[in-house]
mmCIF file of C-alpha atoms in Angstrom:
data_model
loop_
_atom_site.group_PDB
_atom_site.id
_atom_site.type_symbol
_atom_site.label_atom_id
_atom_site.label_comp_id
_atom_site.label_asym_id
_atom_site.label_seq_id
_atom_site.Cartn_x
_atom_site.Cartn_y
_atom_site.Cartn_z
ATOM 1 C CA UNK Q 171 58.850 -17.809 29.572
ATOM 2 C CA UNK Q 172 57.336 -14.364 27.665
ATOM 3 C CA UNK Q 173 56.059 -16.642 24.796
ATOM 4 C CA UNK Q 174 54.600 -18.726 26.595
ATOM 5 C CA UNK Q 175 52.503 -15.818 28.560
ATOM 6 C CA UNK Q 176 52.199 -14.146 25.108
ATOM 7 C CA UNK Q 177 50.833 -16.792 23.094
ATOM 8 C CA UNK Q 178 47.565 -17.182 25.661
ATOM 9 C CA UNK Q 179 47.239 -13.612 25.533
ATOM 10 C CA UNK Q 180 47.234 -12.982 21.376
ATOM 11 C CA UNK Q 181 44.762 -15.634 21.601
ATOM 12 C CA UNK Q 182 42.744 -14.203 24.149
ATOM 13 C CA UNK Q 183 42.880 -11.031 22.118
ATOM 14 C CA UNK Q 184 42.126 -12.963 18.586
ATOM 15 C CA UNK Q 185 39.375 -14.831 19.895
ATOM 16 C CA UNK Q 186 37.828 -11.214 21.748
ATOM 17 C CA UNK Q 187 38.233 -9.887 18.287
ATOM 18 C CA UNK Q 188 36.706 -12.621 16.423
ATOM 19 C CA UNK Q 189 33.805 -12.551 18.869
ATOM 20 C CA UNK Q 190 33.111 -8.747 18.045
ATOM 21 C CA UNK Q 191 32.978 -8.998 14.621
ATOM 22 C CA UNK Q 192 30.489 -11.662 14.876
ATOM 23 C CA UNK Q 193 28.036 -9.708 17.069
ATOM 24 C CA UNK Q 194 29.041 -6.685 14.978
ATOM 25 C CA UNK Q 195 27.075 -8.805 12.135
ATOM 26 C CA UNK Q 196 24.891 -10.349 13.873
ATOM 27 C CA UNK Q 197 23.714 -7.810 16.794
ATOM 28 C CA UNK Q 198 20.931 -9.475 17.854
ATOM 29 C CA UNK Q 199 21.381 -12.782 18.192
ATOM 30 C CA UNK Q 200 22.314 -11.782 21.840
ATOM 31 C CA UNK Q 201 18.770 -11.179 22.947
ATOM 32 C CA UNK Q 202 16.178 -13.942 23.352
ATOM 33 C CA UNK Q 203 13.898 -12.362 21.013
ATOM 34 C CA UNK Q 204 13.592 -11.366 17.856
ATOM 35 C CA UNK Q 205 12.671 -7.482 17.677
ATOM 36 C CA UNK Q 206 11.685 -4.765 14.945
ATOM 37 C CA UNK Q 207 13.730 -1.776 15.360
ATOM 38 C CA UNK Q 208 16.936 -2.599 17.737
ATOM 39 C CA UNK Q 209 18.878 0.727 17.571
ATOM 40 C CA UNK Q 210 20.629 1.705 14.569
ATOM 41 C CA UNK Q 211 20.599 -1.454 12.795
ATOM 42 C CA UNK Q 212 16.720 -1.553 12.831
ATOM 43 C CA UNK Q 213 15.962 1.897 11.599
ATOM 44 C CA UNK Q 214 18.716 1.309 8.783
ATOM 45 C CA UNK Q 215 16.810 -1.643 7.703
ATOM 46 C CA UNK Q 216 13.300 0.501 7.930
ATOM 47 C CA UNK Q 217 15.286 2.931 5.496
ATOM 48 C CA UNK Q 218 16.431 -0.152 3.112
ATOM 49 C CA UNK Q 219 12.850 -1.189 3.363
ATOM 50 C CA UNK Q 220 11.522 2.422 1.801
ATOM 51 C CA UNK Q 221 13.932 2.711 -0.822
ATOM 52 C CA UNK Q 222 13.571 -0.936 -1.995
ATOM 53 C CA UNK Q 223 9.546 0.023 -2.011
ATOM 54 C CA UNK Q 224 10.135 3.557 -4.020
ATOM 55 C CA UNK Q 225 12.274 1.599 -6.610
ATOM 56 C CA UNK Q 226 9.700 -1.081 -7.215
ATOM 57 C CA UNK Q 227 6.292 1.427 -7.586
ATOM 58 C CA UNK Q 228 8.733 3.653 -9.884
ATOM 59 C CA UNK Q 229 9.982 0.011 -12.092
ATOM 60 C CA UNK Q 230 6.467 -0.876 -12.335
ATOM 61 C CA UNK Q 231 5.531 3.030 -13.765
ATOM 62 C CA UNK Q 232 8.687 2.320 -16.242
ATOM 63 C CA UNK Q 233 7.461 -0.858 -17.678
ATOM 64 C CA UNK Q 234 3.883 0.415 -17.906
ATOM 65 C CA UNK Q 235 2.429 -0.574 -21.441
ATOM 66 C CA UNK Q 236 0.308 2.472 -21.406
ATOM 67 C CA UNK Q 237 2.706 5.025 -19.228
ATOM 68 C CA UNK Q 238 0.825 7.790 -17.172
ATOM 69 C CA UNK Q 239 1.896 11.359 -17.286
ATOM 70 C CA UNK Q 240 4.565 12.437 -14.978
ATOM 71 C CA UNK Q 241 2.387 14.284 -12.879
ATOM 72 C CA UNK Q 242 -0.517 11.964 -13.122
ATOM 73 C CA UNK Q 243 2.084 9.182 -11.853
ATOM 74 C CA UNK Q 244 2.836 11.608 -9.188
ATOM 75 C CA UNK Q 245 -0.076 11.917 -7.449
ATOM 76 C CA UNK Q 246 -1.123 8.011 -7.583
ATOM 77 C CA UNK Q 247 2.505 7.493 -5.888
ATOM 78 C CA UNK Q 248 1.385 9.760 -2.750
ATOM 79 C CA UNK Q 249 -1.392 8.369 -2.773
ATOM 80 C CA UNK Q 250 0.146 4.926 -2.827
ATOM 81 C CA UNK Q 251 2.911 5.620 -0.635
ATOM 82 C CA UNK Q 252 0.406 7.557 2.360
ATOM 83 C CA UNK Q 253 -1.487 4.498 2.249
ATOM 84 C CA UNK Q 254 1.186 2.207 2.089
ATOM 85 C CA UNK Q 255 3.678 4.401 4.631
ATOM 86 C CA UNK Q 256 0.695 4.522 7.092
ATOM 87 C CA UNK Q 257 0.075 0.955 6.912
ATOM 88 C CA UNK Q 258 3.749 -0.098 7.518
ATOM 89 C CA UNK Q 259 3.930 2.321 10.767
ATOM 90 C CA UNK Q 260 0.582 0.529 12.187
ATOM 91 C CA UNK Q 261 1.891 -2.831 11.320
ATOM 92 C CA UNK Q 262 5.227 -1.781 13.310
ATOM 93 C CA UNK Q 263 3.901 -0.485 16.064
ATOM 94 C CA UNK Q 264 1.014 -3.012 16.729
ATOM 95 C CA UNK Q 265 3.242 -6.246 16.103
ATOM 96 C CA UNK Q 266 5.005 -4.541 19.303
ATOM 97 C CA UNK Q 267 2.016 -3.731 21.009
ATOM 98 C CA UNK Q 268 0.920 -7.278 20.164
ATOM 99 C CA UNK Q 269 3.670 -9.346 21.307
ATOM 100 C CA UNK Q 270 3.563 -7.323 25.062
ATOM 101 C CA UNK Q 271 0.022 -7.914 24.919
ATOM 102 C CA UNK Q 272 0.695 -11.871 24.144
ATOM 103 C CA UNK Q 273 3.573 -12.168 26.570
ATOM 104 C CA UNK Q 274 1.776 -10.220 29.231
ATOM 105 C CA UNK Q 275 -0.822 -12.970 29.341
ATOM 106 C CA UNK Q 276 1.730 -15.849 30.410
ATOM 107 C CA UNK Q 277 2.910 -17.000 26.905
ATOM 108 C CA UNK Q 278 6.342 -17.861 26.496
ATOM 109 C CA UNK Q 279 6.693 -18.026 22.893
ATOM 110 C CA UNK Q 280 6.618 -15.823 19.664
ATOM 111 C CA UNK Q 281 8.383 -12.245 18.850
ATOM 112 C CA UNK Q 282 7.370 -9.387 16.910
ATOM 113 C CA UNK Q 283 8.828 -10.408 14.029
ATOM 114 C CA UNK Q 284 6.686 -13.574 14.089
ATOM 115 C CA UNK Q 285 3.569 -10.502 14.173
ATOM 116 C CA UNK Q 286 4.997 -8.542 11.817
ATOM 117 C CA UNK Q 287 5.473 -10.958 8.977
ATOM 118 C CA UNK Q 288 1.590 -12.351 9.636
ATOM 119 C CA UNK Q 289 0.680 -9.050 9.182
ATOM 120 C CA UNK Q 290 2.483 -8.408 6.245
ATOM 121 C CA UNK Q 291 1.208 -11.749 4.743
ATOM 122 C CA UNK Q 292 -2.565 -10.581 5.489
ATOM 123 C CA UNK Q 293 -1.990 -7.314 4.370
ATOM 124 C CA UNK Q 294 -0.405 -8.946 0.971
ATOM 125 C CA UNK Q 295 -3.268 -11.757 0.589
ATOM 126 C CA UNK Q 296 -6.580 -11.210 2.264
ATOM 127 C CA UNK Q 297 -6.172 -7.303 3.066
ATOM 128 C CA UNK Q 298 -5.406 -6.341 -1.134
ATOM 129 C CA UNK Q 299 -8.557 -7.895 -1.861
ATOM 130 C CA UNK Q 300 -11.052 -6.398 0.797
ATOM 131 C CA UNK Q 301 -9.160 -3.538 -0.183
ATOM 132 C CA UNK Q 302 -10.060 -3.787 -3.795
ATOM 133 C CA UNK Q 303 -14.024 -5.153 -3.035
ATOM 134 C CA UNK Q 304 -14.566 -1.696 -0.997
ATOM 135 C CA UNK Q 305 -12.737 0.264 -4.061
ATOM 136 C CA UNK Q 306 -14.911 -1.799 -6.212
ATOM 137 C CA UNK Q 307 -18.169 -1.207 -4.684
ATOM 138 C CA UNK Q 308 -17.930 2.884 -3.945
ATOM 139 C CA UNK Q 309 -16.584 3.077 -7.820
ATOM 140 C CA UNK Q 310 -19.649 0.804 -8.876
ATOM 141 C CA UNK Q 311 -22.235 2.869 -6.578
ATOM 142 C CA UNK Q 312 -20.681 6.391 -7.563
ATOM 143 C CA UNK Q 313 -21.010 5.752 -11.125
ATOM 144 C CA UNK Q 314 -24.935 4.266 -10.559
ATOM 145 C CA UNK Q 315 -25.515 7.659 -8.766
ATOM 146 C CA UNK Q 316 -23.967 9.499 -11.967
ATOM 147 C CA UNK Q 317 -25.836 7.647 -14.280
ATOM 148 C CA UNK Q 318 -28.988 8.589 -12.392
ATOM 149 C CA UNK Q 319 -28.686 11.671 -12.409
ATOM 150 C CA UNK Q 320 -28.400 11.978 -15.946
ATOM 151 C CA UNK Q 321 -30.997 9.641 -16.903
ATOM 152 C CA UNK Q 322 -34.511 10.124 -14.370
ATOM 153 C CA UNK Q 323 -36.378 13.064 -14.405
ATOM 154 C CA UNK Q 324 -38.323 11.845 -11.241
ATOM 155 C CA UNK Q 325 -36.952 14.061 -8.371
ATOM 156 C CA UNK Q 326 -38.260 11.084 -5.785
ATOM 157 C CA UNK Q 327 -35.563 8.551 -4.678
ATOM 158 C CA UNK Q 328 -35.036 5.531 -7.084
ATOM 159 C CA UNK Q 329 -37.034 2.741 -6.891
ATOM 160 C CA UNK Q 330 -35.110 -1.084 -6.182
ATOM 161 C CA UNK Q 331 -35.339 -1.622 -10.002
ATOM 162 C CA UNK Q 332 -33.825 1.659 -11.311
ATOM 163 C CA UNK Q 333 -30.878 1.504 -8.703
ATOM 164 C CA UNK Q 334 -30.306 -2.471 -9.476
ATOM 165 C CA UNK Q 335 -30.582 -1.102 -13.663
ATOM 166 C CA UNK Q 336 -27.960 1.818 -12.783
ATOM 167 C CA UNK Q 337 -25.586 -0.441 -10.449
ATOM 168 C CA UNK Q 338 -25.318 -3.014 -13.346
ATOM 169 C CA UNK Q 339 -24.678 -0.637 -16.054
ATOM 170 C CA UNK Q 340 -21.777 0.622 -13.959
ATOM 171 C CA UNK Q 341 -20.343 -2.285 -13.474
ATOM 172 C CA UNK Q 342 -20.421 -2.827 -16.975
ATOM 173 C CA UNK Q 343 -18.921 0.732 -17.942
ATOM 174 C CA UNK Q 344 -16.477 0.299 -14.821
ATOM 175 C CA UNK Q 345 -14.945 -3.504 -16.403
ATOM 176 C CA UNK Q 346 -15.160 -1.958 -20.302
ATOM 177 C CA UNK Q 347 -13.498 1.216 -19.023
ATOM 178 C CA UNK Q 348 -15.836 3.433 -20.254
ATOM 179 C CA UNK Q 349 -17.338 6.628 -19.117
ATOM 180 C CA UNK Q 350 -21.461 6.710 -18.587
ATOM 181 C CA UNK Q 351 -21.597 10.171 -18.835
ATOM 182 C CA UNK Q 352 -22.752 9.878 -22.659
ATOM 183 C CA UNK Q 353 -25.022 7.044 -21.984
ATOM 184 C CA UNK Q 354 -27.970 6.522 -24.976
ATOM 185 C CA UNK Q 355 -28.053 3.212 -25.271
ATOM 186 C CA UNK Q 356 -27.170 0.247 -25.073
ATOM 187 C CA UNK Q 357 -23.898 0.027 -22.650
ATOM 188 C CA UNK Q 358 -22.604 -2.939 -24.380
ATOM 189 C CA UNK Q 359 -22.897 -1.508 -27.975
ATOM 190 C CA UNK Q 360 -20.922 1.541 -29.002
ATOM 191 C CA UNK Q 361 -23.118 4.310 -27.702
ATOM 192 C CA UNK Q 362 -20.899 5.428 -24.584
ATOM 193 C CA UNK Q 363 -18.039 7.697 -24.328
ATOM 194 C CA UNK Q 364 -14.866 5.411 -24.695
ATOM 195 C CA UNK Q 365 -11.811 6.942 -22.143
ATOM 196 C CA UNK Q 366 -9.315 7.929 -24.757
ATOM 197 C CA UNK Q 367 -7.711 10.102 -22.406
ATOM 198 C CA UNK Q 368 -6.534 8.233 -19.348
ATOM 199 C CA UNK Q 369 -7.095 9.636 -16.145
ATOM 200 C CA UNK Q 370 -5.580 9.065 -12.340
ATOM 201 C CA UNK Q 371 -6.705 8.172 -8.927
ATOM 202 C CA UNK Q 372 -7.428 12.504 -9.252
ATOM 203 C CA UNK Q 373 -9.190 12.366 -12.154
ATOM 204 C CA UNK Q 374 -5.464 14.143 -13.969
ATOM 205 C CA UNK Q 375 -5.948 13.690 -17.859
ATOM 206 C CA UNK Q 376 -3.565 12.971 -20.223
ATOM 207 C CA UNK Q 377 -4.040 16.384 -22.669
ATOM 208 C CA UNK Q 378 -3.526 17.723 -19.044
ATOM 209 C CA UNK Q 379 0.750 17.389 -21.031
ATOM 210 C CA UNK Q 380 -1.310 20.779 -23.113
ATOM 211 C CA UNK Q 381 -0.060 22.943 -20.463
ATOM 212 C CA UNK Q 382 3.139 22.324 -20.175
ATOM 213 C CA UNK Q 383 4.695 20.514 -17.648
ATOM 214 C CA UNK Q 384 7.346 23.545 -16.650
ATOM 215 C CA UNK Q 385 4.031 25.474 -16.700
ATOM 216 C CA UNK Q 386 2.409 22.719 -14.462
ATOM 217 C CA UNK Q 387 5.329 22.611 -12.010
ATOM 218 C CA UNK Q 388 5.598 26.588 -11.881
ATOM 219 C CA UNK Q 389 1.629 26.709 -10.738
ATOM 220 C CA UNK Q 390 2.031 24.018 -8.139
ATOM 221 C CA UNK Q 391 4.076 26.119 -6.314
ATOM 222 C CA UNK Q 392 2.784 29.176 -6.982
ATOM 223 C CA UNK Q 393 -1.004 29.245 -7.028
ATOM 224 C CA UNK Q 394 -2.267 25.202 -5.908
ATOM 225 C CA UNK Q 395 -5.553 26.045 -5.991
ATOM 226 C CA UNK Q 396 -5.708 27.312 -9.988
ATOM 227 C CA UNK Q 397 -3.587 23.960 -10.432
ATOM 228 C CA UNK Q 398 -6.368 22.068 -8.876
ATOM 229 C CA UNK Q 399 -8.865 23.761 -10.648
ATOM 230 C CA UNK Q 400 -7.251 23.838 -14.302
ATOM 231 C CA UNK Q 401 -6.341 19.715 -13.628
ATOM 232 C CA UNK Q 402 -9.771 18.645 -12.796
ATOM 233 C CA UNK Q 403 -8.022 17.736 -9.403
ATOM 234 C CA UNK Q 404 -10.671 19.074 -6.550
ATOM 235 C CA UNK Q 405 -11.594 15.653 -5.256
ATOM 236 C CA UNK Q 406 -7.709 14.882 -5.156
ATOM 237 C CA UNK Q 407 -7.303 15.024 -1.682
ATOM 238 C CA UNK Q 408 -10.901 14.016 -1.087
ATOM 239 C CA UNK Q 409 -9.724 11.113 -2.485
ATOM 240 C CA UNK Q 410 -6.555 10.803 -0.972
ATOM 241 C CA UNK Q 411 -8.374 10.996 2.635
ATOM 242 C CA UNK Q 412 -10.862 8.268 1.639
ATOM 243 C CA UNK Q 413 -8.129 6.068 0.578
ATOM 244 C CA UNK Q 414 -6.601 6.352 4.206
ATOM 245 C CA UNK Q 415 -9.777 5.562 5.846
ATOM 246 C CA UNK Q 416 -9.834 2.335 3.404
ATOM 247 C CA UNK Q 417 -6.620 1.360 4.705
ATOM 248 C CA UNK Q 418 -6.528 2.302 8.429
ATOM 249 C CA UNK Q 419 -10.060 1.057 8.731
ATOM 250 C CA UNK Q 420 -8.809 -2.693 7.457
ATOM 251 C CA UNK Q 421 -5.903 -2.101 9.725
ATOM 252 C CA UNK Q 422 -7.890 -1.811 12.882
ATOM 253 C CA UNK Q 423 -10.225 -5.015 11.836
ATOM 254 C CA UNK Q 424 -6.780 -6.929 10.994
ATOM 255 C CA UNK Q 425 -4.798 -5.606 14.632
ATOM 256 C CA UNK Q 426 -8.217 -6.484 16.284
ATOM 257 C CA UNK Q 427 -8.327 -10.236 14.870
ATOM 258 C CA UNK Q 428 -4.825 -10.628 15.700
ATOM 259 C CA UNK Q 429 -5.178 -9.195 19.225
ATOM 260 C CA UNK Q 430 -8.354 -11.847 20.007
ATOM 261 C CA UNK Q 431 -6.090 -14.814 17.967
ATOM 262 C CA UNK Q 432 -2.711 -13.795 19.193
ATOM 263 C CA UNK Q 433 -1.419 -17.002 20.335
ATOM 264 C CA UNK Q 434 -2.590 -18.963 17.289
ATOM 265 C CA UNK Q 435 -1.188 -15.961 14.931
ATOM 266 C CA UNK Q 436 2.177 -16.293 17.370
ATOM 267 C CA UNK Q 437 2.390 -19.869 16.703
ATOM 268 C CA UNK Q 438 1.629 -20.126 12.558
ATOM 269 C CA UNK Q 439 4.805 -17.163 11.859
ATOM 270 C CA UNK Q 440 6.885 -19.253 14.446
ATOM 271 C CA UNK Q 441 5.982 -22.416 12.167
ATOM 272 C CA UNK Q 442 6.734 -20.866 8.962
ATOM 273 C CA UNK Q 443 9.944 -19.003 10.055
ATOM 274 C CA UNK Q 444 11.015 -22.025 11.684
ATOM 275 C CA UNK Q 445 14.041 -22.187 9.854
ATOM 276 C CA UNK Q 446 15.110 -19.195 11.253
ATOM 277 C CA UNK Q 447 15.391 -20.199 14.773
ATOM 278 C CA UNK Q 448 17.811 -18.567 17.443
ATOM 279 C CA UNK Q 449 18.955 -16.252 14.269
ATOM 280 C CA UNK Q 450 17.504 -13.336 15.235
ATOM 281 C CA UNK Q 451 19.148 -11.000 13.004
ATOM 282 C CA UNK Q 452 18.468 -13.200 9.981
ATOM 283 C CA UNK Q 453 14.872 -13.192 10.813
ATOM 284 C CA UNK Q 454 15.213 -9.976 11.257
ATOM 285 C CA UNK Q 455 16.009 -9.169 7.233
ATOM 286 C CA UNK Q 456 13.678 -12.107 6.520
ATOM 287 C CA UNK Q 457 10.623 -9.955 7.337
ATOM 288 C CA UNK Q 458 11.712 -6.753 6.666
ATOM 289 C CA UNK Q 459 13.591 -6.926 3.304
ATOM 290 C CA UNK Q 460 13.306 -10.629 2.209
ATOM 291 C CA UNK Q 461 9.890 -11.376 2.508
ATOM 292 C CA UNK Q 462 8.749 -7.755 1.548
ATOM 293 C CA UNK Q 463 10.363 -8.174 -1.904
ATOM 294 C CA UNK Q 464 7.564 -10.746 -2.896
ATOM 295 C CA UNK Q 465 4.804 -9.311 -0.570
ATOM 296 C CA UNK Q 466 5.111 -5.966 -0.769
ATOM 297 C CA UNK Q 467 5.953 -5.912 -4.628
ATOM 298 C CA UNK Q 468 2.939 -7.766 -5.519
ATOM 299 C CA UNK Q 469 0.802 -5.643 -2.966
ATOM 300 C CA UNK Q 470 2.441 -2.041 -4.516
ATOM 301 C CA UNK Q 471 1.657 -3.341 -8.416
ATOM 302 C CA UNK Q 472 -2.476 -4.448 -7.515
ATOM 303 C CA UNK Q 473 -2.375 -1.587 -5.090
ATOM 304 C CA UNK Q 474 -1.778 0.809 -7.967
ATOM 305 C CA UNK Q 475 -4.087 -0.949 -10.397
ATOM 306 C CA UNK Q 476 -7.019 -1.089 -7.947
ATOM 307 C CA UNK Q 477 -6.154 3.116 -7.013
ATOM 308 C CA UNK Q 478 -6.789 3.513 -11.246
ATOM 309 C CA UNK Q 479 -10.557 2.266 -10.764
ATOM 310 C CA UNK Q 480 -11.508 5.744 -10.034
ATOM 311 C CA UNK Q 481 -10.403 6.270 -13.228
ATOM 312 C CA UNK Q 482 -13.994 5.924 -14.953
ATOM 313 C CA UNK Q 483 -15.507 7.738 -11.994
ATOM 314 C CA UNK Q 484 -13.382 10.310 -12.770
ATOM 315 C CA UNK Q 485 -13.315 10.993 -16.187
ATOM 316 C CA UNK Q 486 -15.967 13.035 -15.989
ATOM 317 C CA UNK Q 487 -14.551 16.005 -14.102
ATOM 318 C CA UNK Q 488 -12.135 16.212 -16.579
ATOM 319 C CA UNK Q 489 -11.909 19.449 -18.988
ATOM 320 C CA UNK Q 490 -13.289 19.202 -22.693
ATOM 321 C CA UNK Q 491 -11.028 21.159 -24.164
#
């Protein structure tokens, strides 16, 4: 008679057991949607997520054929990972902001990670190259302003044909990687100034290594401003700011378009993470880790290479000696 009450109760407690550990690895499948940060588990993943995107900006410095300076690599990663950090926390917080808005409006389909990974695929695709267009053009148009200055002696504003001249000689230097500020000649012969020192996103040289990088370190934290001046790094955070605006200014067109198209946008990440269906958690480490890893590694590497266009721009605050 007590085994045959005991059996039905060890399997009771086996199957309780059993069920635990399965919502223990998958926590969310419980809920009927699929959501961004739930508890403990979600901010775990958002740390995963930042380490996996540190390691794969620092492999890419590694297996650099020309390898920056330390310090000059430094400043294009906080650069890189402001923009980039920024960027992630808008995406975050309007694929939430998003979905209410969606489901507030009567739809009955969709969940923020369905928002989330469209944005990341925009932000990977269509947002790296408006990105690198605006980088493009202010690099182009700062260097025609340069070369103006050096060449007119008319103190009246350019004509159409000078600025056209100047904007097309800067594109030339900009694609050769050449500085303008030599210019007496032709800018496709040899008569420019070729970049044999390479410079950051700050305008850092490389003989900046002539001061010692103890040295370097000691001044950062002691006197920032001399550091700044001695580096050629004024515009640093100048530039750092404008990068920002770059960013947060493609994020607000991007949040807007998905706000007006948010059913359609909805529907095309349901689509393509069909095969995720009812596996919330799964989805879950689809978007944030899974998909990232081709996205977001691609975006970091011709992030970094389109922050290095300033490097022509640049050059020229660098010191002679």
């Amino acid at each position: 008679m007590a085994s045959s009450v005991t059996q039905p109760l060890a399997a009771a407690a086996t199957a309780n057991t059993f069920t635990n550990v399965i919502q223990l690895a998958d926590p969310l499948d419980d809920s009927d949607r699929c959501t961004l940060i739930p508890g403990i588990f979600g901010i775990s993943i958002q740390v995963l997520l930042c380490v996996i995107s540190i390691v794969v900006v620092f492999l890419k410095y590694v297996f650099e054929h020309t390898r920056r300076p330390p310090l000059v690599f430094l400043m294009d990663f906080v650069t890189l990972m402001c923009g980039s950090g920024t960027v992630h926390v808008l995406n975050i917080l309007s694929s939430i902001l998003i979905q209410r808005f969606h489901a507030g409006s009567g739809a009955d389909t969709g969940d923020e990670c369905n928002i989330y990974f469209m944005t990341t695929l925009f932000d990977a695709t269509f947002g790296i190259y408006i990105e690198y267009r605006i980088v493009r053009y202010l690099a182009i148009r700062k260097e025609a302003e340069h070369y103006l200055e050096l060449t007119r002696k008319s103190v009246f504003n350019p004509t159409t044909e000078e600025m056209a001249d100047a904007t097309r000689i800067a594109t030339v230097a900009l694609s050769k990687g050449v500085s303008i500020g030599n210019y007496s000649g032709d800018i496709e012969g040899s008569a420019v100034e070729h970049l044999d020192d390479f410079t950051a996103f700050g305008g850092l040289p490389h003989n900046a290594e002539r001061f010692g990088r103890w040295r370097q370190f000691v001044m950062v934290v002691t006197d920032p401003g001399q550091w700044l001046c001695i580096m050629a790094n004024k515009k640093f955070f100048d530039n750092l700011i404008s990068w920002l605006a770059i960013v947060c200014g493609l994020k607000v067109f991007s949040i807007t378009l998905f706000v007006v198209f948010s059913g359609t946008v909805n529907s095309v990440g349901e689509f393509i993470l069909g095969f995720l269906n009812k596996q919330h958690t799964m989805k879950l480490l689809f978007v944030m880790i899974g998909a990232p890893l081709v996205l977001n590694a691609f975006q970091y590497c011709v992030t970094d290479s389109i922050i290095k266009i300033k490097s022509a721009e640049r050059s020229r605050l660098a010191p002679d000696a």
